[in-house]
mmCIF file of N, CA and C and ligand atoms in Angstrom:
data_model
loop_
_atom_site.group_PDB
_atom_site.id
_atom_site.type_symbol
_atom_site.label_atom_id
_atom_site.label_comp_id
_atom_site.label_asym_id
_atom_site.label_seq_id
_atom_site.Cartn_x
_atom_site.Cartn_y
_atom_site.Cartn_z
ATOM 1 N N UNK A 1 85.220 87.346 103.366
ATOM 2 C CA UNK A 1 86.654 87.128 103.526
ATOM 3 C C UNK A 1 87.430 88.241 102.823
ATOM 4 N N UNK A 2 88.391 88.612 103.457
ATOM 5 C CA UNK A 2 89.131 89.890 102.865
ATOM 6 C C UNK A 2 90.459 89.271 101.872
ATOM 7 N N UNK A 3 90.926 90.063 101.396
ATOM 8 C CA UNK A 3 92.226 89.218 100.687
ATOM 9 C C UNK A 3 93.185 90.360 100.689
ATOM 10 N N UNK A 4 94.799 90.112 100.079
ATOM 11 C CA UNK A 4 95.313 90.922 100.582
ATOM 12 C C UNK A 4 95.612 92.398 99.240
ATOM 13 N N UNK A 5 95.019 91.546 98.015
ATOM 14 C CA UNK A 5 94.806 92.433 97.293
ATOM 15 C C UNK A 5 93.883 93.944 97.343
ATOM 16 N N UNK A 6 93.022 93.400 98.093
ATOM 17 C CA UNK A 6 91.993 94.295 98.899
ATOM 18 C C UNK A 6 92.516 95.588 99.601
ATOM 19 N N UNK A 7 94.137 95.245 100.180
ATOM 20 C CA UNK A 7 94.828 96.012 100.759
ATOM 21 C C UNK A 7 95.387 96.976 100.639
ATOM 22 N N UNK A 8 95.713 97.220 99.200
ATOM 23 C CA UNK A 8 96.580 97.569 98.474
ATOM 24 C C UNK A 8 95.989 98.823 98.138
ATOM 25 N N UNK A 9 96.452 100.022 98.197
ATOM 26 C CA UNK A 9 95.781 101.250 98.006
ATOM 27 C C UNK A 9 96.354 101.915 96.649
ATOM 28 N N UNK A 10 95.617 102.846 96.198
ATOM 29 C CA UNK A 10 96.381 103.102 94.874
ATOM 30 C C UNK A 10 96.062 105.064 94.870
ATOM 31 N N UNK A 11 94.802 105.377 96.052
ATOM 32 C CA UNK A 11 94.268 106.981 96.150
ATOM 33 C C UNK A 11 95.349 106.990 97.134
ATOM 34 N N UNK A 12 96.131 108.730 97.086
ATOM 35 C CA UNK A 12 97.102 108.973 97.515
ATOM 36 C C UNK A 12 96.692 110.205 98.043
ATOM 37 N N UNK A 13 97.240 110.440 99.270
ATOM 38 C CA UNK A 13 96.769 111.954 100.112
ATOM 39 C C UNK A 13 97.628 112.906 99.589
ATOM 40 N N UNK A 14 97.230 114.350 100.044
ATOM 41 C CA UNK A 14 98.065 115.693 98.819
ATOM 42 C C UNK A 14 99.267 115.568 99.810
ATOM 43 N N UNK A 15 99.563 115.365 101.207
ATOM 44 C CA UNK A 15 100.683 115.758 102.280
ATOM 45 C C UNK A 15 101.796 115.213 101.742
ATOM 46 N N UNK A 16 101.651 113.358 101.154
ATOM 47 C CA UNK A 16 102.425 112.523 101.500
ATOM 48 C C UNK A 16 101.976 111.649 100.727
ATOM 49 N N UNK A 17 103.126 111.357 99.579
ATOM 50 C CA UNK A 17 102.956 110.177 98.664
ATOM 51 C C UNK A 17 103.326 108.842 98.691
ATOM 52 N N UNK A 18 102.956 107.973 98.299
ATOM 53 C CA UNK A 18 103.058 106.634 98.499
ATOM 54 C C UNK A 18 103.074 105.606 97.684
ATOM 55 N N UNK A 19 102.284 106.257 95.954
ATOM 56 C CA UNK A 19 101.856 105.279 95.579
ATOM 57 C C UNK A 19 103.183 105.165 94.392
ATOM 58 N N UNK A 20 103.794 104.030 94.055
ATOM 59 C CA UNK A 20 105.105 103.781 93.482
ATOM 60 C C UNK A 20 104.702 104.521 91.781
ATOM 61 N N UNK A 21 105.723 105.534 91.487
ATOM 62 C CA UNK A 21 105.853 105.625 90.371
ATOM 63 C C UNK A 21 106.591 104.618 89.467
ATOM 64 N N UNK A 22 106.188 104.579 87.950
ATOM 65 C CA UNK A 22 106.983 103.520 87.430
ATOM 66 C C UNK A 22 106.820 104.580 85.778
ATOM 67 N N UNK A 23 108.444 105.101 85.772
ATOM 68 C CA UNK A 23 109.153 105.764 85.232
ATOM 69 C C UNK A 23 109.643 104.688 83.727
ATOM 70 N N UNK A 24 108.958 105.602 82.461
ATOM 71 C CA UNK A 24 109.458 104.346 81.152
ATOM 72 C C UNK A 24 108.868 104.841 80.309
ATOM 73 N N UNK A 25 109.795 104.680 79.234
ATOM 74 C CA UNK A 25 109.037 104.597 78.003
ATOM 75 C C UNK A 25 107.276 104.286 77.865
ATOM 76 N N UNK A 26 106.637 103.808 77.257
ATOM 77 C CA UNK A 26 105.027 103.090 76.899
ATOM 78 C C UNK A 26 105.282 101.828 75.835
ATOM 79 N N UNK A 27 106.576 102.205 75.197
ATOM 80 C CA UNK A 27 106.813 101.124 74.478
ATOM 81 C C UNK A 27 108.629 100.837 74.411
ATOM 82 N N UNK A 28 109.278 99.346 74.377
ATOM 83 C CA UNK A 28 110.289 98.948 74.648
ATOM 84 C C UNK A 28 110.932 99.540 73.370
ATOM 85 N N UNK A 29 112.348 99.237 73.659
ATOM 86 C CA UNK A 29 113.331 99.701 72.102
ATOM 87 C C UNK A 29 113.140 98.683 71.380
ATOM 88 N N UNK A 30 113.294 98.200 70.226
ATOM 89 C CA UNK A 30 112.988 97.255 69.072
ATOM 90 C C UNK A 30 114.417 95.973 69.413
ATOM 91 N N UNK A 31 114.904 96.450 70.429
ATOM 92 C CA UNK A 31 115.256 94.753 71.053
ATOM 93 C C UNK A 31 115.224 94.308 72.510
ATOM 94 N N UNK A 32 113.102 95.037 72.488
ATOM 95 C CA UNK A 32 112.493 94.797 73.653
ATOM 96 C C UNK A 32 112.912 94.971 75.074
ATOM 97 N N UNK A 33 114.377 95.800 74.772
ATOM 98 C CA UNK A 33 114.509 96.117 76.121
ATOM 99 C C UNK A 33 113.777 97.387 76.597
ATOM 100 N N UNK A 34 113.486 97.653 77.912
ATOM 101 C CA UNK A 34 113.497 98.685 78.304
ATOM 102 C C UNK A 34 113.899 99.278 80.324
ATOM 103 N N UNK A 35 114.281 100.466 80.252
ATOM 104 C CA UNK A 35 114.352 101.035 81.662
ATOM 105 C C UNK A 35 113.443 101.246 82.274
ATOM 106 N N UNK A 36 112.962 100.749 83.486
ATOM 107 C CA UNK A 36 112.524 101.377 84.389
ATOM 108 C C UNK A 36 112.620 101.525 85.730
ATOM 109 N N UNK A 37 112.078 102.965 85.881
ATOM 110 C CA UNK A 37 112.997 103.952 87.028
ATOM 111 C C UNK A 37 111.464 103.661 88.021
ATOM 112 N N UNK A 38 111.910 103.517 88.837
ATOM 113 C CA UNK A 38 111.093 103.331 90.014
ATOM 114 C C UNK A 38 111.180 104.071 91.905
ATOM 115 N N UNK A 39 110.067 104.731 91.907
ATOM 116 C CA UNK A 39 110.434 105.536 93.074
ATOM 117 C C UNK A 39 108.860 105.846 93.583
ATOM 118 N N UNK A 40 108.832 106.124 95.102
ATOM 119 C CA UNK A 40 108.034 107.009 95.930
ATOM 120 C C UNK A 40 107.963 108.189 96.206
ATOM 121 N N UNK A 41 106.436 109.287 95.935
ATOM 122 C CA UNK A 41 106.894 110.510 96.245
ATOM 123 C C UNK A 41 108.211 111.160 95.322
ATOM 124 N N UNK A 42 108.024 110.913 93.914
ATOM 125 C CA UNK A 42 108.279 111.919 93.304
ATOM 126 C C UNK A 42 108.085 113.385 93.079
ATOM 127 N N UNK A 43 107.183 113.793 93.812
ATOM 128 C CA UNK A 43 106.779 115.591 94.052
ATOM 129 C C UNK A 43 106.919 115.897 95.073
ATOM 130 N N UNK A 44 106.297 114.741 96.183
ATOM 131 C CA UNK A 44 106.055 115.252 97.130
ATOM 132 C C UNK A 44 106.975 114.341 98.216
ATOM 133 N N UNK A 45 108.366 114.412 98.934
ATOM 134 C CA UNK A 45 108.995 113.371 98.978
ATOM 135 C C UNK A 45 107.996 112.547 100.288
ATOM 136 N N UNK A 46 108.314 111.638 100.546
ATOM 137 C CA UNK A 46 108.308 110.739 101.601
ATOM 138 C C UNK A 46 109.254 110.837 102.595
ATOM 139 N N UNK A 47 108.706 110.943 103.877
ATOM 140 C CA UNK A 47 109.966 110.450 104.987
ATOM 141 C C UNK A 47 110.387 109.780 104.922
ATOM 142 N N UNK A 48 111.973 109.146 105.380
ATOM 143 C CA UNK A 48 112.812 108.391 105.471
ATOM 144 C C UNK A 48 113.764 108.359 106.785
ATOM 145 N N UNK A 49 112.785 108.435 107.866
ATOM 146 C CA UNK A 49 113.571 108.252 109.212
ATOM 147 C C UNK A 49 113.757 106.650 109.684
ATOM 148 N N UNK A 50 114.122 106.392 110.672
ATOM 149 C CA UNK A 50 114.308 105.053 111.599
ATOM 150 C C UNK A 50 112.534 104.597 111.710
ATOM 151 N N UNK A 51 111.321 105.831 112.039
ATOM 152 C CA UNK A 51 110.678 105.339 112.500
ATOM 153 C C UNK A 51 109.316 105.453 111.528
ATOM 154 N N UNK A 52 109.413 105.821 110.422
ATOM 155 C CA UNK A 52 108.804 106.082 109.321
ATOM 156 C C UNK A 52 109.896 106.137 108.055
ATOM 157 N N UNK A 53 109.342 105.028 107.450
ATOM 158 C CA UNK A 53 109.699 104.393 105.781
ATOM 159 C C UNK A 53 109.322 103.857 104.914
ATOM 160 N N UNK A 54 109.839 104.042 103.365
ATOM 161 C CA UNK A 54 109.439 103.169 102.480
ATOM 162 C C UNK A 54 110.324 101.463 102.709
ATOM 163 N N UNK A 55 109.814 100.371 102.775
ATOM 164 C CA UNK A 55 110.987 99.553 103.035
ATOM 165 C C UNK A 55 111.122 98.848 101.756
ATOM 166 N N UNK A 56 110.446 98.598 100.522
ATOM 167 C CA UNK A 56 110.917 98.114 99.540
ATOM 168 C C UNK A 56 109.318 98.599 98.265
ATOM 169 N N UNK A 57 109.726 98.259 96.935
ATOM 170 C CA UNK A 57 109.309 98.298 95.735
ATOM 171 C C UNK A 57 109.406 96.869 95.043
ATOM 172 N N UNK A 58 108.454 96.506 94.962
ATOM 173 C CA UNK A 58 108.517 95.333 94.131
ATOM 174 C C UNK A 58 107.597 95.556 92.720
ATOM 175 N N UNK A 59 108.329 94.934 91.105
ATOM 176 C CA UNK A 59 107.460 95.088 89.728
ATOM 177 C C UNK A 59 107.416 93.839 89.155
ATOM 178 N N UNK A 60 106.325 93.997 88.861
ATOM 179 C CA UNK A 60 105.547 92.464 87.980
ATOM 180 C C UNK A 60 105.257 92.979 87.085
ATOM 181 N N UNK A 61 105.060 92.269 86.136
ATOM 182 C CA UNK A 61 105.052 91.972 84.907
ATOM 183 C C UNK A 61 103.746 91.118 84.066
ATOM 184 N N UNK A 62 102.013 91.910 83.964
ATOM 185 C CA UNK A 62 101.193 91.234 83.345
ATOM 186 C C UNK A 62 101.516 90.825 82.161
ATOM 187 N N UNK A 63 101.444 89.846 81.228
ATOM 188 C CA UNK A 63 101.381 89.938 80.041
ATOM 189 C C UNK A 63 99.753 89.821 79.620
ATOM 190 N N UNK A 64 99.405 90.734 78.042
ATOM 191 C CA UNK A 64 98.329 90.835 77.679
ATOM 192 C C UNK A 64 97.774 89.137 77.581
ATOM 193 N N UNK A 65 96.362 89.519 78.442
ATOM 194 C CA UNK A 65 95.761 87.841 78.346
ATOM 195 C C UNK A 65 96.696 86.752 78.975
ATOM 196 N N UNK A 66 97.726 86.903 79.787
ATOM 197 C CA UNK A 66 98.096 86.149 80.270
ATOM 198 C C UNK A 66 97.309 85.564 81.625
ATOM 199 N N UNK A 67 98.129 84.135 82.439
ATOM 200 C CA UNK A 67 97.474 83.604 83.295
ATOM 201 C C UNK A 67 97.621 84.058 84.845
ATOM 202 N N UNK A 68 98.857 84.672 84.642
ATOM 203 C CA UNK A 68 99.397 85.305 85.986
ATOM 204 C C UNK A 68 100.569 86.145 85.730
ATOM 205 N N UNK A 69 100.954 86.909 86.649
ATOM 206 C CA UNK A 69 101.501 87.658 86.767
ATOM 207 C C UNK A 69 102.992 87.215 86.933
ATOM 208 N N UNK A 70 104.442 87.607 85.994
ATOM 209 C CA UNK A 70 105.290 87.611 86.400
ATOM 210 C C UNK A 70 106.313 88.483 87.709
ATOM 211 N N UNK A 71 106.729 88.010 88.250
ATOM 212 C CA UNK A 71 107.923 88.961 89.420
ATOM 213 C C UNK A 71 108.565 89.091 88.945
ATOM 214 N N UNK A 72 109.255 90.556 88.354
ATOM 215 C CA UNK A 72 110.443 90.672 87.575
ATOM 216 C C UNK A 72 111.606 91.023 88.311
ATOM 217 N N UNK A 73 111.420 92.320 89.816
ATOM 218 C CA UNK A 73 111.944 92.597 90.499
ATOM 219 C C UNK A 73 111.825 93.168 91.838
ATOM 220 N N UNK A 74 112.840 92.852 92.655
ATOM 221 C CA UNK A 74 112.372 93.598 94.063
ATOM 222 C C UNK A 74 113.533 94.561 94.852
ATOM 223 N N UNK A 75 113.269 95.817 95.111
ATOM 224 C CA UNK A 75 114.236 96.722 95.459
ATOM 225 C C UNK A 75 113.595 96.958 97.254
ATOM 226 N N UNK A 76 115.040 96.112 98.275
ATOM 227 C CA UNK A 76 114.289 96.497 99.263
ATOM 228 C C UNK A 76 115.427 97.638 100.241
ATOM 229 N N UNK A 77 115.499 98.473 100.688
ATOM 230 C CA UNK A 77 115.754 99.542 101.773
ATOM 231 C C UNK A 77 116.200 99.302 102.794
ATOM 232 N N UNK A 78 116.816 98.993 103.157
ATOM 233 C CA UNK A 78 117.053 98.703 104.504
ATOM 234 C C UNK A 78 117.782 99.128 105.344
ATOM 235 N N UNK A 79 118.193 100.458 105.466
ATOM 236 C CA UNK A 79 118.913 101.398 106.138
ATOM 237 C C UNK A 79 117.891 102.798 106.264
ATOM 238 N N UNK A 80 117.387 102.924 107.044
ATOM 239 C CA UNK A 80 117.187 104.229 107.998
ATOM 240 C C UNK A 80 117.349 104.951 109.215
ATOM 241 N N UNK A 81 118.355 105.201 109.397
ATOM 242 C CA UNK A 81 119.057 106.172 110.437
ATOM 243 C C UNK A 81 119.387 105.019 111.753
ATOM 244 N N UNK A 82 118.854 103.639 111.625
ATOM 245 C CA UNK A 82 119.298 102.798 113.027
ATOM 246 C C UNK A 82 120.653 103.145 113.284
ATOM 247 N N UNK A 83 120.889 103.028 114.702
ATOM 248 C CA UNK A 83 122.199 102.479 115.337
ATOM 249 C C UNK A 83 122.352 102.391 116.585
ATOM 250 N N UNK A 84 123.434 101.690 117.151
ATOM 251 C CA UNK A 84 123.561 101.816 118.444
ATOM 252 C C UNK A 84 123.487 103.209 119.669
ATOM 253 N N UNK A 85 123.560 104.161 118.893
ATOM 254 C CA UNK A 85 123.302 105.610 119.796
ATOM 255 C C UNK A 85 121.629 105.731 119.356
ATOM 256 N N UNK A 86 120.911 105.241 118.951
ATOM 257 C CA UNK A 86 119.415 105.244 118.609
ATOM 258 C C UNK A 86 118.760 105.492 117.617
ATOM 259 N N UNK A 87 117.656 105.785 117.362
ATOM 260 C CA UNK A 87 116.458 106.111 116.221
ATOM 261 C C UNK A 87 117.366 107.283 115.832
ATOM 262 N N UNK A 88 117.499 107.588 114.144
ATOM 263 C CA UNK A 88 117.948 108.441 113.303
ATOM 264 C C UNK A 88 119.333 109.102 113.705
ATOM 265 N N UNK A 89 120.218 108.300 114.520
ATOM 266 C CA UNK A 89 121.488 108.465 114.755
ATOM 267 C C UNK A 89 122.661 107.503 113.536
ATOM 268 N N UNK A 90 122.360 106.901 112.807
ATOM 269 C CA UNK A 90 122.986 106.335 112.099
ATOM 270 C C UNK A 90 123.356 107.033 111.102
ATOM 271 N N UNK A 91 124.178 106.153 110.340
ATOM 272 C CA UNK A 91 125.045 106.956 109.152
ATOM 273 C C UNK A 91 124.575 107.010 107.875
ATOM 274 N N UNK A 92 123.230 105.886 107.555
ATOM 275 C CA UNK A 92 122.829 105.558 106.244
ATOM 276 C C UNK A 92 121.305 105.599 106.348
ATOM 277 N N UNK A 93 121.055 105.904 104.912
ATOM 278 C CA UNK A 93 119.404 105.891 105.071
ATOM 279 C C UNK A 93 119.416 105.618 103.421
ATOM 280 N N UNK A 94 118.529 104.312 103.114
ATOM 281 C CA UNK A 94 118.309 104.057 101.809
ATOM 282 C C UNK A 94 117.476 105.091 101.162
ATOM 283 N N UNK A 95 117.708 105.011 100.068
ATOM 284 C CA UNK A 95 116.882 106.029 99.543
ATOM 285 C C UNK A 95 116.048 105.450 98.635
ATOM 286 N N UNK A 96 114.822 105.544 99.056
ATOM 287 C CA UNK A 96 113.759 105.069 98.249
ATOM 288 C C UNK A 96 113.353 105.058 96.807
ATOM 289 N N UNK A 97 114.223 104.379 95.948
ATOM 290 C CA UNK A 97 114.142 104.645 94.438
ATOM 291 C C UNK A 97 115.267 103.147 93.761
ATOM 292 N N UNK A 98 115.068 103.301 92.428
ATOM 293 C CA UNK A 98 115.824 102.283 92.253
ATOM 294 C C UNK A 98 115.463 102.195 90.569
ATOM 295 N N UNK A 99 116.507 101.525 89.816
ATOM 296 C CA UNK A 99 115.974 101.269 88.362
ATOM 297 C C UNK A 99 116.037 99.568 87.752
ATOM 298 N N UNK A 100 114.972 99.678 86.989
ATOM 299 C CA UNK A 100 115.577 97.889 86.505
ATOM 300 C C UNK A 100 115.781 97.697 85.273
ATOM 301 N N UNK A 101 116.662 97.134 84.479
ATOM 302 C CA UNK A 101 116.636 97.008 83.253
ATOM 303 C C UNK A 101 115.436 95.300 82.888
ATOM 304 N N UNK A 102 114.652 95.785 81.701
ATOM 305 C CA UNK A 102 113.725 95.017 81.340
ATOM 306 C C UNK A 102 113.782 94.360 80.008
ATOM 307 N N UNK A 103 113.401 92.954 79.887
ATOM 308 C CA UNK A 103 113.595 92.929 78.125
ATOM 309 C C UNK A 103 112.393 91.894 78.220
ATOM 310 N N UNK A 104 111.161 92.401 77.520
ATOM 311 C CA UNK A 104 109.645 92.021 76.674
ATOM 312 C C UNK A 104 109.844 91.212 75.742
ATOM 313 N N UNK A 105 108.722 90.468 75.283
ATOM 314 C CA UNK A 105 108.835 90.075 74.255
ATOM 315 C C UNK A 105 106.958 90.083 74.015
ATOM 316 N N UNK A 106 106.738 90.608 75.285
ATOM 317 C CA UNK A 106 105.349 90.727 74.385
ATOM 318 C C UNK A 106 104.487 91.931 75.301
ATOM 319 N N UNK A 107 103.246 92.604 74.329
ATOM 320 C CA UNK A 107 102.502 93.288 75.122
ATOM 321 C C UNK A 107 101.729 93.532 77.087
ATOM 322 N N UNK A 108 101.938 93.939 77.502
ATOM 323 C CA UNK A 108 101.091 93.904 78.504
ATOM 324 C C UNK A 108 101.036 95.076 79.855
ATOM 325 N N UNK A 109 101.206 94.728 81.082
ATOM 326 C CA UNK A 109 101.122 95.802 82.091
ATOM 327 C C UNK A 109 102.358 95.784 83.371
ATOM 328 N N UNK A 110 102.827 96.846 83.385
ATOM 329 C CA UNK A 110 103.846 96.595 84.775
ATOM 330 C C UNK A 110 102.825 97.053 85.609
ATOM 331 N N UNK A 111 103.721 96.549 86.821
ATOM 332 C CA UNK A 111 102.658 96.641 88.240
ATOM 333 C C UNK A 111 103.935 97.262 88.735
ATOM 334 N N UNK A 112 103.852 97.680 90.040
ATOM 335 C CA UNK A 112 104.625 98.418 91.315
ATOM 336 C C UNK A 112 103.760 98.298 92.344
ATOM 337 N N UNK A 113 104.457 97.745 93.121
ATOM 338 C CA UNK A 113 103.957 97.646 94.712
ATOM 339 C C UNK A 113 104.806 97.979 95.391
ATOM 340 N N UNK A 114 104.312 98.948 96.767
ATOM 341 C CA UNK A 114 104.721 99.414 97.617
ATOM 342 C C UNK A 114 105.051 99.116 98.763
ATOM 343 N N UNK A 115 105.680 99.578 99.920
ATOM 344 C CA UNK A 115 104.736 99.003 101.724
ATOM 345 C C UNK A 115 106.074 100.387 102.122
ATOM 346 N N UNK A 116 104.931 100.785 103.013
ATOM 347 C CA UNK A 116 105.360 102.189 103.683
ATOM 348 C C UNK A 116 105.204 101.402 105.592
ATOM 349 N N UNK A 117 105.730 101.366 106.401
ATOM 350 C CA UNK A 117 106.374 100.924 107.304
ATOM 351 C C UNK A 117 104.898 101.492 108.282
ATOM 352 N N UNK A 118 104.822 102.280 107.817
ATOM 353 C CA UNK A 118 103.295 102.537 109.083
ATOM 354 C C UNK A 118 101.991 102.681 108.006
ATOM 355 N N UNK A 119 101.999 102.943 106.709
ATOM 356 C CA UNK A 119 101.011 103.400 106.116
ATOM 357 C C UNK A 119 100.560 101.777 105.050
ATOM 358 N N UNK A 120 101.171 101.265 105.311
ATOM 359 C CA UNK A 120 100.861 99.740 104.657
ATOM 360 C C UNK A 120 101.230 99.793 102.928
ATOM 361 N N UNK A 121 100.410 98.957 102.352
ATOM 362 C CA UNK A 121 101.051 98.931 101.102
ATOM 363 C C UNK A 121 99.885 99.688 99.859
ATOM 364 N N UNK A 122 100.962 99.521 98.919
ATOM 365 C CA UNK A 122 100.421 101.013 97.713
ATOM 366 C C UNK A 122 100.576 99.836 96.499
ATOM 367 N N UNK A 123 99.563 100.311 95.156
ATOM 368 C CA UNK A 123 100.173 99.933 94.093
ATOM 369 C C UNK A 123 99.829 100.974 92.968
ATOM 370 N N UNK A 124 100.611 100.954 91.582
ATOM 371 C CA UNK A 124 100.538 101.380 90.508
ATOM 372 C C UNK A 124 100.505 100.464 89.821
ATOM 373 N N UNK A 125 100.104 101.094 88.154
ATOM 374 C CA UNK A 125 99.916 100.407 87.008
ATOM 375 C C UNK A 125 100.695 101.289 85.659
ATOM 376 N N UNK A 126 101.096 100.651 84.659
ATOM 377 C CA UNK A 126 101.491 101.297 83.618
ATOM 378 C C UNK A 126 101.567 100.120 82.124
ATOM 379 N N UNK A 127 100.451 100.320 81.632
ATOM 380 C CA UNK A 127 100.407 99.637 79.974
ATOM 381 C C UNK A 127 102.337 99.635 79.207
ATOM 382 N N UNK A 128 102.634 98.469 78.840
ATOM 383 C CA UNK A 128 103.451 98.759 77.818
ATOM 384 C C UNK A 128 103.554 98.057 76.967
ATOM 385 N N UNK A 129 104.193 98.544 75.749
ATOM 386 C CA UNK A 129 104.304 97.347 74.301
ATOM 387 C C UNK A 129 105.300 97.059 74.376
ATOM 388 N N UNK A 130 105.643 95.919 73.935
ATOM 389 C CA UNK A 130 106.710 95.459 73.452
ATOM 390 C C UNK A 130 107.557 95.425 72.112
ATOM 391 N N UNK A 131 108.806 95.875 71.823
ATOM 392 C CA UNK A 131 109.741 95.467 70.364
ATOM 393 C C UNK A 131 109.050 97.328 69.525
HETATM 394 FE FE1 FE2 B 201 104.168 106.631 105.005
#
C-alpha cells in the first residue's frame, strides 16, 4: 500500500526548483517568537504561468518527541495569468513566497510542503530551538 507521504519528494532537479525553502533564524528570539520566510526556487526561479505553478506552501510544526505534527500555516496562490481572453492573458500572477510570524515555546522541527501544479508535491525540513 502506498501512502501519501511516500509522495512527497524532497531531491530537486538543477533546471527547476521545487523543494520549499524555509528561511529563519535556528533559534527563536527569547520571547519565542520567530520569522519565517517561505518560498520556491530561490536560485533557480520556478514558472508561474496559467499552465504551470506553484499553487500553495503549507508549515507544520514538529515538536521534539512530540505525538504529531502541528499546522501552523498555509499560503495558497491563486492567480496565474487566467482570464477571459485566455491562458496567461490576465492581470495577476501570485507570487510564490510568503512569510509567517511564529511564537515556540518549545524545541523541535518546521516542515514545508509544497504542490507544483504538474510536478506534484515537495517537502523540506529545518531543526529549531525555542526562547
Ligand atoms: Fe513545476
Amino acid at each position: 500500500m502506498s501512502t501519501i507521504g511516500g509522495l512527497y519528494k524532497q531531491a530537486d532537479w538543477k533546471s527547476e526548483k521545487h523543494v520549499p525553502v524555509i528561511d529563519c533564524p535556528s533559534q527563536t528570539g527569547a520571547d519565542g517568537v520567530v520569522e519565517v520566510k517561505l518560498c520556491v526556487g530561490k536560485e533557480i526561479a520556478h514558472p508561474n504561468t496559467t499552465e504551470h505553478h506553484i499553487r500553495w506552501i503549507r508549515l507544520y510544526f514538529q515538536p521534539q518527541g512530540g505525538p504529531a505534527p502541528y499546522e501552523v500555516a498555509s499560503l495558497e496562490f491563486n492567480a496565474h495569468g487566467e482570464s477571459a481572453g485566455g491562458a496567461n492573458a490576465g492581470p495577476a500572477y501570485t507570487q510564490h513566497q510568503g512569510s509567517v510570524s511564529l511564537k515556540l515555546s518549545q524545541p523541535g522541527t518546521l516542515i514545508a510542503t509544497s504542490y507544483c501544479n504538474i510536478h506534484g508535491l515537495w517537502e523540506s525540513s529545518k531543526e529549531i530551538k525555542a526562547g
